[in-house]
Amino acid sequence: PELVSAPAGPAMQPGIYGNGDRRLARNVFTADSTLEPASWPLDVPVRGLSVAPEQPVAGWLLSLSILLLLADVVASLALSGRLLGRTSTAVIALCALPFLGFAPPAFAQSEPDEFALAATAEVSLAHVITGNARVDEIAAAGLNGLSDTLFFRTSVEPATATAVDLETDELAFFPMLYWPITPDQPRPSTEAYAKLNDYLRSGGLILFDTRDADIASFGAASPNGRKLQELAAPLDIPPLEPLPGDHVLTRTFYLLQDFPGRHNSRDVWVEAAPPDAEQIEGMPFRNLNDGVTPVVIGGNDWAAAWAVRSDGAPLLPIGRGYSGERQRELANRFGVNLVMHVLTGNYKSDQVHVPALLDRLGQ
C-alpha cells in the first residue's frame, strides 16, 4: 500500500518496482497533478540552454605539427653531430623562417558572405527596394506567396524572398527580379545600371510592374508610366511586343490566355519575336524566342495578388466573390508560368516541336 499511496520523493523515487512477476510503475505525476509556472527566489539565476560556439583550431594544430616537425629535424641533426658552427646558425634561421610572417587569423575577413550564401543555397525570388515602405512590404509578401504556390504545385522549392538594393547587392544570384514602379523612387547610379545590363545579358529576367492598369493603359502618361520610361531608358532592352497568344509564357506550366494581377489588363509586353519566326505546318505554335525574354512589362500589380499573410491568407482583396478569387488564381498561375519560364527557358517551346524533330531525325 505504501508503494502505491506514498508521494514521489527522495524516499520514494519514480520508476518501475518489481517483485518476482509483479511490476508497478511509479510516475512523477498523478492524475491530480497540475503544471504551474515555476516561481524561483530572486537570488536564483534562471538560464536557458546555451551552445558553446565552435572554436577554429585547424590553423593552430597545423602550426603545432610544423613546429614539432622542425624540432624533430633539429634534434636529429644535433644527435648526429651535424649541428655545429655555421651549420647550426643556418638551421636555426631556416626553422624560424616559416614563423616570420605568422599572425593571428583574421576572422573578420574570413567570415563568409552571408548574403551570397543565403541567395545561392536555394532558389530565391527578389524584389527591387523602391524606398516606399508599403510597396516594398507588399512586394515581399507577394513573392513569398508566389514561392508558397510554387512549393505546393511544382518541384521548385524557393526560399524566402529577398529585398535587393541595386547599388550594393549582387544580382546574379536571382533568376528573376520583381521591380514595382513608384513615381518618386530614386534613379539608380551608373554602376547599378551596369550591373542590371550584365544581369539581363546573362539570362536574368526583370518584371516591371507599374501597378496602374486600373487607371492607365501601357504607354499612357501616368506618373508610374513616365517613371518606368525614365528608369528603363539606360537599360539594354530589346524590341518589345504585346505578349502573343502563342508565346511560351502561355504554356510553361499552365495554359493561359489572360495574365491578371490585382488588376486585369491584357497589356503585357515581352521581347518581340524575330521577324523570320514562322509557324511550322501542323504545329500549333510558332518557334519564337530561343531563350528567356529579359523583361516583362505590365501594370496589373501582380505582387498584390500574390501577397499572403504569415498564416497563408490573402493580404489584399481582389474583386468580388468567386470572380475575384478566380482572378487571384489566374494571377498565381501566371506567376508560376513566369518562374518556370525563367528556370526552364525554351524547354516548353521545344516540346511542341517534338513531332517535327522526330520527322527530321527519321529523314
mmCIF file of C-alpha atoms in Angstrom, residues 31-354:
data_model
loop_
_atom_site.group_PDB
_atom_site.id
_atom_site.type_symbol
_atom_site.label_atom_id
_atom_site.label_comp_id
_atom_site.label_asym_id
_atom_site.label_seq_id
_atom_site.Cartn_x
_atom_site.Cartn_y
_atom_site.Cartn_z
ATOM 1 C CA ALA A 31 -3.970 12.101 -12.386
ATOM 2 C CA ASP A 32 -4.499 15.029 -9.993
ATOM 3 C CA SER A 33 -1.169 16.730 -10.672
ATOM 4 C CA THR A 34 -1.158 20.177 -12.324
ATOM 5 C CA LEU A 35 1.635 22.039 -14.071
ATOM 6 C CA GLU A 36 2.217 25.607 -12.927
ATOM 7 C CA PRO A 37 4.877 28.172 -13.829
ATOM 8 C CA ALA A 38 7.943 27.837 -11.643
ATOM 9 C CA SER A 39 8.433 30.563 -9.048
ATOM 10 C CA TRP A 40 12.129 30.933 -8.268
ATOM 11 C CA PRO A 41 13.625 33.071 -5.485
ATOM 12 C CA LEU A 42 15.104 36.368 -6.627
ATOM 13 C CA ASP A 43 18.650 35.229 -5.859
ATOM 14 C CA VAL A 44 18.372 32.178 -8.141
ATOM 15 C CA PRO A 45 19.506 32.944 -11.727
ATOM 16 C CA VAL A 46 17.472 31.266 -14.480
ATOM 17 C CA ARG A 47 19.409 30.471 -17.641
ATOM 18 C CA GLY A 48 18.427 28.759 -20.854
ATOM 19 C CA LEU A 49 20.350 26.095 -22.677
ATOM 20 C CA SER A 50 23.326 27.698 -24.388
ATOM 21 C CA VAL A 51 25.501 26.161 -27.055
ATOM 22 C CA ALA A 52 29.200 26.916 -26.909
ATOM 23 C CA PRO A 53 30.414 28.446 -30.188
ATOM 24 C CA GLU A 54 32.832 26.449 -32.266
ATOM 25 C CA GLN A 55 36.457 27.463 -31.998
ATOM 26 C CA PRO A 56 38.516 27.103 -35.188
ATOM 27 C CA VAL A 57 41.688 25.265 -34.172
ATOM 28 C CA ALA A 58 42.803 23.823 -37.518
ATOM 29 C CA GLY A 59 45.366 26.581 -38.062
ATOM 30 C CA TRP A 60 46.813 26.212 -34.586
ATOM 31 C CA LEU A 61 47.079 22.432 -34.918
ATOM 32 C CA LEU A 62 48.792 22.758 -38.304
ATOM 33 C CA SER A 63 51.281 25.261 -36.888
ATOM 34 C CA LEU A 64 51.958 22.982 -33.937
ATOM 35 C CA SER A 65 52.589 19.998 -36.222
ATOM 36 C CA ILE A 66 55.053 22.036 -38.323
ATOM 37 C CA LEU A 67 56.798 23.193 -35.157
ATOM 38 C CA LEU A 68 57.126 19.612 -33.897
ATOM 39 C CA LEU A 69 58.466 18.516 -37.287
ATOM 40 C CA LEU A 70 61.136 21.234 -37.227
ATOM 41 C CA ALA A 71 62.038 20.336 -33.646
ATOM 42 C CA ASP A 72 62.468 16.713 -34.720
ATOM 43 C CA VAL A 73 64.759 17.792 -37.573
ATOM 44 C CA VAL A 74 66.886 19.937 -35.241
ATOM 45 C CA ALA A 75 67.108 17.143 -32.647
ATOM 46 C CA SER A 76 68.161 14.619 -35.300
ATOM 47 C CA LEU A 77 70.901 16.946 -36.575
ATOM 48 C CA ALA A 78 72.123 17.606 -33.040
ATOM 49 C CA LEU A 79 72.294 13.908 -32.149
ATOM 50 C CA SER A 80 74.199 13.145 -35.344
ATOM 51 C CA GLY A 81 76.783 15.857 -34.609
ATOM 52 C CA ARG A 82 75.942 17.911 -37.685
ATOM 53 C CA LEU A 83 74.637 20.922 -35.797
ATOM 54 C CA LEU A 84 77.958 22.739 -35.327
ATOM 55 C CA GLY A 85 79.296 26.204 -36.167
ATOM 56 C CA ARG A 86 77.733 27.949 -39.138
ATOM 57 C CA THR A 87 75.533 24.959 -39.795
ATOM 58 C CA SER A 88 73.700 25.481 -36.504
ATOM 59 C CA THR A 89 73.065 29.159 -37.319
ATOM 60 C CA ALA A 90 71.755 28.328 -40.794
ATOM 61 C CA VAL A 91 69.459 25.593 -39.482
ATOM 62 C CA ILE A 92 68.029 27.822 -36.746
ATOM 63 C CA ALA A 93 67.399 30.613 -39.275
ATOM 64 C CA LEU A 94 65.739 28.156 -41.648
ATOM 65 C CA CYS A 95 63.474 26.847 -38.879
ATOM 66 C CA ALA A 96 62.475 30.369 -37.842
ATOM 67 C CA LEU A 97 61.674 31.459 -41.411
ATOM 68 C CA PRO A 98 58.118 29.991 -41.557
ATOM 69 C CA PHE A 99 57.149 31.916 -38.405
ATOM 70 C CA LEU A 100 58.343 35.366 -39.524
ATOM 71 C CA GLY A 101 55.035 36.089 -41.234
ATOM 72 C CA PHE A 102 52.904 34.379 -38.604
ATOM 73 C CA ALA A 103 49.951 36.407 -37.384
ATOM 74 C CA PRO A 104 46.662 35.561 -35.699
ATOM 75 C CA PRO A 105 43.951 34.593 -38.184
ATOM 76 C CA ALA A 106 41.868 37.491 -39.451
ATOM 77 C CA PHE A 107 38.421 36.203 -38.576
ATOM 78 C CA ALA A 108 36.679 39.371 -39.747
ATOM 79 C CA GLN A 109 37.933 38.898 -43.288
ATOM 80 C CA SER A 110 37.420 35.131 -43.379
ATOM 81 C CA GLU A 111 33.738 35.206 -42.459
ATOM 82 C CA PRO A 112 31.571 34.083 -45.397
ATOM 83 C CA ASP A 113 29.337 36.479 -47.237
ATOM 84 C CA GLU A 114 26.011 35.662 -45.598
ATOM 85 C CA PHE A 115 24.028 37.385 -48.346
ATOM 86 C CA ALA A 116 25.678 35.304 -51.075
ATOM 87 C CA LEU A 117 25.296 32.066 -49.140
ATOM 88 C CA ALA A 118 21.618 32.691 -48.429
ATOM 89 C CA ALA A 119 20.888 33.658 -52.036
ATOM 90 C CA THR A 120 22.644 30.674 -53.600
ATOM 91 C CA ALA A 121 21.598 27.959 -51.151
ATOM 92 C CA GLU A 122 18.113 27.785 -52.689
ATOM 93 C CA VAL A 123 16.127 29.388 -55.488
ATOM 94 C CA SER A 124 15.189 32.835 -54.231
ATOM 95 C CA LEU A 125 12.913 35.395 -55.858
ATOM 96 C CA ALA A 126 13.929 39.012 -55.359
ATOM 97 C CA HIS A 127 12.291 42.418 -55.492
ATOM 98 C CA VAL A 128 13.924 45.791 -56.000
ATOM 99 C CA ILE A 129 13.790 48.117 -52.999
ATOM 100 C CA THR A 130 11.839 51.216 -54.035
ATOM 101 C CA GLY A 131 12.120 53.250 -50.837
ATOM 102 C CA ASN A 132 8.348 53.147 -50.343
ATOM 103 C CA ALA A 133 7.835 51.004 -47.235
ATOM 104 C CA ARG A 134 4.295 49.900 -48.123
ATOM 105 C CA VAL A 135 5.173 48.964 -51.704
ATOM 106 C CA ASP A 136 8.264 47.055 -50.559
ATOM 107 C CA GLU A 137 6.215 45.230 -47.914
ATOM 108 C CA ILE A 138 3.621 44.127 -50.490
ATOM 109 C CA ALA A 139 6.370 43.098 -52.931
ATOM 110 C CA ALA A 140 7.993 40.870 -50.295
ATOM 111 C CA ALA A 141 4.646 39.367 -49.255
ATOM 112 C CA GLY A 142 3.768 38.804 -52.914
ATOM 113 C CA LEU A 143 6.964 36.945 -53.749
ATOM 114 C CA ASN A 144 6.644 34.882 -50.581
ATOM 115 C CA GLY A 145 3.091 33.992 -51.580
ATOM 116 C CA LEU A 146 4.257 33.047 -55.070
ATOM 117 C CA SER A 147 7.055 30.972 -53.526
ATOM 118 C CA ASP A 148 4.468 29.090 -51.461
ATOM 119 C CA THR A 149 2.411 28.435 -54.595
ATOM 120 C CA LEU A 150 5.484 27.113 -56.391
ATOM 121 C CA PHE A 151 6.345 24.913 -53.410
ATOM 122 C CA PHE A 152 2.920 23.267 -53.281
ATOM 123 C CA ARG A 153 2.305 22.948 -57.039
ATOM 124 C CA THR A 154 5.697 22.379 -58.667
ATOM 125 C CA SER A 155 9.079 20.817 -57.971
ATOM 126 C CA VAL A 156 10.548 24.277 -57.308
ATOM 127 C CA GLU A 157 11.032 24.990 -53.593
ATOM 128 C CA PRO A 158 12.015 28.663 -53.287
ATOM 129 C CA ALA A 159 13.437 30.216 -50.164
ATOM 130 C CA THR A 160 12.149 33.392 -48.548
ATOM 131 C CA ALA A 161 12.036 36.354 -50.926
ATOM 132 C CA THR A 162 14.991 38.742 -50.880
ATOM 133 C CA ALA A 163 14.935 42.536 -50.942
ATOM 134 C CA VAL A 164 17.649 43.767 -53.316
ATOM 135 C CA ASP A 165 19.479 47.076 -53.188
ATOM 136 C CA LEU A 166 20.605 47.769 -56.748
ATOM 137 C CA GLU A 167 23.553 49.827 -55.526
ATOM 138 C CA THR A 168 25.162 47.273 -53.214
ATOM 139 C CA ASP A 169 23.772 43.768 -53.805
ATOM 140 C CA GLU A 170 24.864 41.207 -56.386
ATOM 141 C CA LEU A 171 22.047 40.408 -58.846
ATOM 142 C CA ALA A 172 23.426 37.265 -60.483
ATOM 143 C CA PHE A 173 22.127 35.076 -57.646
ATOM 144 C CA PHE A 174 18.469 35.634 -58.560
ATOM 145 C CA PRO A 175 16.645 34.182 -61.583
ATOM 146 C CA MET A 176 14.025 36.943 -61.533
ATOM 147 C CA LEU A 177 13.719 40.497 -60.209
ATOM 148 C CA TYR A 178 10.304 41.975 -59.475
ATOM 149 C CA TRP A 179 10.530 45.751 -59.868
ATOM 150 C CA PRO A 180 7.418 47.661 -58.723
ATOM 151 C CA ILE A 181 7.339 51.209 -60.037
ATOM 152 C CA THR A 182 6.580 54.207 -57.841
ATOM 153 C CA PRO A 183 6.586 57.783 -59.149
ATOM 154 C CA ASP A 184 9.164 59.013 -56.623
ATOM 155 C CA GLN A 185 11.705 56.194 -56.421
ATOM 156 C CA PRO A 186 15.325 57.277 -56.981
ATOM 157 C CA ARG A 187 17.118 56.648 -60.249
ATOM 158 C CA PRO A 188 19.901 54.029 -59.928
ATOM 159 C CA SER A 189 23.515 55.046 -60.389
ATOM 160 C CA THR A 190 25.620 54.339 -63.466
ATOM 161 C CA GLU A 191 27.271 51.418 -61.670
ATOM 162 C CA ALA A 192 23.868 49.949 -60.788
ATOM 163 C CA TYR A 193 22.745 50.198 -64.419
ATOM 164 C CA ALA A 194 25.918 48.392 -65.487
ATOM 165 C CA LYS A 195 25.023 45.550 -63.098
ATOM 166 C CA LEU A 196 21.449 45.491 -64.409
ATOM 167 C CA ASN A 197 22.596 45.248 -68.024
ATOM 168 C CA ASP A 198 25.005 42.437 -67.135
ATOM 169 C CA TYR A 199 22.126 40.704 -65.364
ATOM 170 C CA LEU A 200 19.873 40.954 -68.425
ATOM 171 C CA ARG A 201 22.618 39.753 -70.768
ATOM 172 C CA SER A 202 23.370 36.740 -68.561
ATOM 173 C CA GLY A 203 19.814 35.367 -68.662
ATOM 174 C CA GLY A 204 18.073 37.193 -65.835
ATOM 175 C CA LEU A 205 14.517 38.488 -66.108
ATOM 176 C CA ILE A 206 13.054 41.723 -64.740
ATOM 177 C CA LEU A 207 9.300 42.010 -64.224
ATOM 178 C CA PHE A 208 8.459 45.722 -64.354
ATOM 179 C CA ASP A 209 5.097 46.410 -62.712
ATOM 180 C CA THR A 210 3.677 49.941 -62.921
ATOM 181 C CA ARG A 211 0.703 48.782 -60.783
ATOM 182 C CA ASP A 212 -1.630 51.248 -62.501
ATOM 183 C CA ALA A 213 -3.572 49.159 -65.017
ATOM 184 C CA ASP A 214 -6.800 50.180 -63.289
ATOM 185 C CA ILE A 215 -6.334 53.836 -64.262
ATOM 186 C CA ALA A 216 -3.984 53.817 -67.257
ATOM 187 C CA SER A 217 -3.044 51.517 -70.102
ATOM 188 C CA PHE A 218 0.561 50.792 -71.016
ATOM 189 C CA GLY A 219 2.206 53.807 -72.611
ATOM 190 C CA ALA A 220 -0.276 56.294 -71.187
ATOM 191 C CA ALA A 221 1.025 59.411 -69.475
ATOM 192 C CA SER A 222 0.538 58.126 -65.923
ATOM 193 C CA PRO A 223 3.087 59.054 -63.231
ATOM 194 C CA ASN A 224 4.201 55.444 -62.903
ATOM 195 C CA GLY A 225 4.373 55.026 -66.676
ATOM 196 C CA ARG A 226 6.571 58.106 -67.041
ATOM 197 C CA LYS A 227 8.794 56.873 -64.227
ATOM 198 C CA LEU A 228 9.138 53.492 -65.932
ATOM 199 C CA GLN A 229 10.297 55.175 -69.138
ATOM 200 C CA GLU A 230 12.873 57.140 -67.150
ATOM 201 C CA LEU A 231 14.149 54.100 -65.246
ATOM 202 C CA ALA A 232 14.281 51.805 -68.278
ATOM 203 C CA ALA A 233 15.973 54.253 -70.666
ATOM 204 C CA PRO A 234 19.594 53.281 -69.760
ATOM 205 C CA LEU A 235 18.836 49.537 -69.943
ATOM 206 C CA ASP A 236 19.686 47.381 -72.960
ATOM 207 C CA ILE A 237 16.089 46.305 -73.549
ATOM 208 C CA PRO A 238 15.349 44.595 -76.889
ATOM 209 C CA PRO A 239 12.343 45.500 -79.067
ATOM 210 C CA LEU A 240 9.074 44.628 -77.354
ATOM 211 C CA GLU A 241 5.628 43.480 -78.433
ATOM 212 C CA PRO A 242 2.352 42.640 -76.677
ATOM 213 C CA LEU A 243 2.524 39.115 -75.333
ATOM 214 C CA PRO A 244 1.287 36.943 -78.248
ATOM 215 C CA GLY A 245 -1.122 34.082 -77.726
ATOM 216 C CA ASP A 246 1.479 31.509 -78.809
ATOM 217 C CA HIS A 247 4.304 32.784 -76.587
ATOM 218 C CA VAL A 248 5.944 30.131 -74.406
ATOM 219 C CA LEU A 249 4.774 32.062 -71.315
ATOM 220 C CA THR A 250 1.229 30.934 -72.094
ATOM 221 C CA ARG A 251 2.098 27.268 -71.530
ATOM 222 C CA THR A 252 5.256 26.789 -69.419
ATOM 223 C CA PHE A 253 3.138 25.157 -66.694
ATOM 224 C CA TYR A 254 -0.488 26.243 -67.071
ATOM 225 C CA LEU A 255 -2.318 27.001 -70.322
ATOM 226 C CA LEU A 256 -3.225 30.684 -70.036
ATOM 227 C CA GLN A 257 -4.902 33.317 -72.157
ATOM 228 C CA ASP A 258 -5.102 36.090 -69.547
ATOM 229 C CA PHE A 259 -2.427 37.341 -67.146
ATOM 230 C CA PRO A 260 -4.202 39.312 -64.419
ATOM 231 C CA GLY A 261 -2.888 40.522 -61.110
ATOM 232 C CA ARG A 262 -4.913 42.667 -58.784
ATOM 233 C CA HIS A 263 -5.943 44.435 -61.971
ATOM 234 C CA ASN A 264 -6.952 42.682 -65.171
ATOM 235 C CA SER A 265 -5.369 44.199 -68.256
ATOM 236 C CA ARG A 266 -4.051 42.383 -71.309
ATOM 237 C CA ASP A 267 -1.327 44.996 -71.828
ATOM 238 C CA VAL A 268 1.655 42.745 -71.036
ATOM 239 C CA TRP A 269 4.800 43.284 -73.090
ATOM 240 C CA VAL A 270 7.687 40.892 -73.761
ATOM 241 C CA GLU A 271 10.656 40.651 -76.108
ATOM 242 C CA ALA A 272 9.471 40.713 -79.708
ATOM 243 C CA ALA A 273 9.749 37.568 -81.790
ATOM 244 C CA PRO A 274 12.342 37.573 -84.586
ATOM 245 C CA PRO A 275 10.985 38.809 -87.925
ATOM 246 C CA ASP A 276 11.553 35.411 -89.566
ATOM 247 C CA ALA A 277 9.599 33.440 -86.933
ATOM 248 C CA GLU A 278 7.224 31.197 -88.855
ATOM 249 C CA GLN A 279 4.724 28.604 -87.798
ATOM 250 C CA ILE A 280 5.676 25.102 -88.863
ATOM 251 C CA GLU A 281 2.945 23.323 -90.746
ATOM 252 C CA GLY A 282 0.894 21.155 -88.420
ATOM 253 C CA MET A 283 2.285 22.825 -85.283
ATOM 254 C CA PRO A 284 0.033 25.000 -83.082
ATOM 255 C CA PHE A 285 2.774 27.492 -82.132
ATOM 256 C CA ARG A 286 5.465 29.488 -83.842
ATOM 257 C CA ASN A 287 9.079 28.848 -82.910
ATOM 258 C CA LEU A 288 9.578 32.094 -81.000
ATOM 259 C CA ASN A 289 12.330 33.239 -78.656
ATOM 260 C CA ASP A 290 15.161 30.760 -78.301
ATOM 261 C CA GLY A 291 15.769 31.823 -74.706
ATOM 262 C CA VAL A 292 14.079 33.767 -71.926
ATOM 263 C CA THR A 293 12.572 37.175 -72.539
ATOM 264 C CA PRO A 294 14.764 39.539 -70.490
ATOM 265 C CA VAL A 295 11.878 41.805 -69.486
ATOM 266 C CA VAL A 296 8.154 41.531 -68.881
ATOM 267 C CA ILE A 297 6.305 44.833 -68.528
ATOM 268 C CA GLY A 298 2.776 45.354 -67.286
ATOM 269 C CA GLY A 299 0.672 47.195 -64.749
ATOM 270 C CA ASN A 300 -1.535 44.534 -63.188
ATOM 271 C CA ASP A 301 0.003 44.805 -59.694
ATOM 272 C CA TRP A 302 0.878 41.115 -59.549
ATOM 273 C CA ALA A 303 2.541 41.222 -56.128
ATOM 274 C CA ALA A 304 -0.695 42.466 -54.553
ATOM 275 C CA ALA A 305 -2.499 39.427 -55.975
ATOM 276 C CA TRP A 306 0.217 37.001 -54.843
ATOM 277 C CA ALA A 307 0.655 38.540 -51.385
ATOM 278 C CA VAL A 308 -0.242 36.452 -48.337
ATOM 279 C CA ARG A 309 -0.038 36.988 -44.598
ATOM 280 C CA SER A 310 2.034 34.818 -42.286
ATOM 281 C CA ASP A 311 -0.941 32.461 -41.850
ATOM 282 C CA GLY A 312 -1.285 31.975 -45.617
ATOM 283 C CA ALA A 313 -4.445 34.076 -46.025
ATOM 284 C CA PRO A 314 -4.544 36.668 -48.844
ATOM 285 C CA LEU A 315 -3.164 40.037 -47.788
ATOM 286 C CA LEU A 316 -5.302 42.183 -50.109
ATOM 287 C CA PRO A 317 -8.785 41.748 -51.608
ATOM 288 C CA ILE A 318 -9.346 41.190 -55.324
ATOM 289 C CA GLY A 319 -12.701 41.794 -56.990
ATOM 290 C CA ARG A 320 -15.838 40.301 -55.518
ATOM 291 C CA GLY A 321 -16.754 36.766 -54.598
ATOM 292 C CA TYR A 322 -15.898 33.895 -56.899
ATOM 293 C CA SER A 323 -14.794 36.110 -59.784
ATOM 294 C CA GLY A 324 -12.238 37.801 -57.541
ATOM 295 C CA GLU A 325 -10.845 34.509 -56.280
ATOM 296 C CA ARG A 326 -10.735 33.213 -59.849
ATOM 297 C CA GLN A 327 -8.706 36.281 -60.819
ATOM 298 C CA ARG A 328 -6.324 35.624 -57.913
ATOM 299 C CA GLU A 329 -5.934 32.020 -59.055
ATOM 300 C CA LEU A 330 -5.084 33.149 -62.597
ATOM 301 C CA ALA A 331 -2.571 35.618 -61.148
ATOM 302 C CA ASN A 332 -0.893 32.798 -59.228
ATOM 303 C CA ARG A 333 -0.826 30.677 -62.365
ATOM 304 C CA PHE A 334 0.798 33.499 -64.316
ATOM 305 C CA GLY A 335 3.443 33.792 -61.592
ATOM 306 C CA VAL A 336 4.107 30.051 -61.764
ATOM 307 C CA ASN A 337 4.411 30.224 -65.560
ATOM 308 C CA LEU A 338 6.778 33.179 -65.285
ATOM 309 C CA VAL A 339 9.152 31.482 -62.832
ATOM 310 C CA MET A 340 9.075 28.196 -64.750
ATOM 311 C CA HIS A 341 9.868 30.148 -67.940
ATOM 312 C CA VAL A 342 12.878 31.724 -66.228
ATOM 313 C CA LEU A 343 14.139 28.386 -64.922
ATOM 314 C CA THR A 344 13.483 26.210 -67.993
ATOM 315 C CA GLY A 345 13.916 28.655 -70.882
ATOM 316 C CA ASN A 346 12.676 27.303 -74.216
ATOM 317 C CA TYR A 347 12.016 23.797 -72.863
ATOM 318 C CA LYS A 348 8.264 24.045 -73.409
ATOM 319 C CA SER A 349 8.799 25.708 -76.764
ATOM 320 C CA ASP A 350 10.851 22.718 -77.884
ATOM 321 C CA GLN A 351 8.256 20.239 -76.631
ATOM 322 C CA VAL A 352 5.598 21.321 -79.087
ATOM 323 C CA HIS A 353 8.006 20.692 -81.961
ATOM 324 C CA VAL A 354 8.802 17.098 -80.999
#
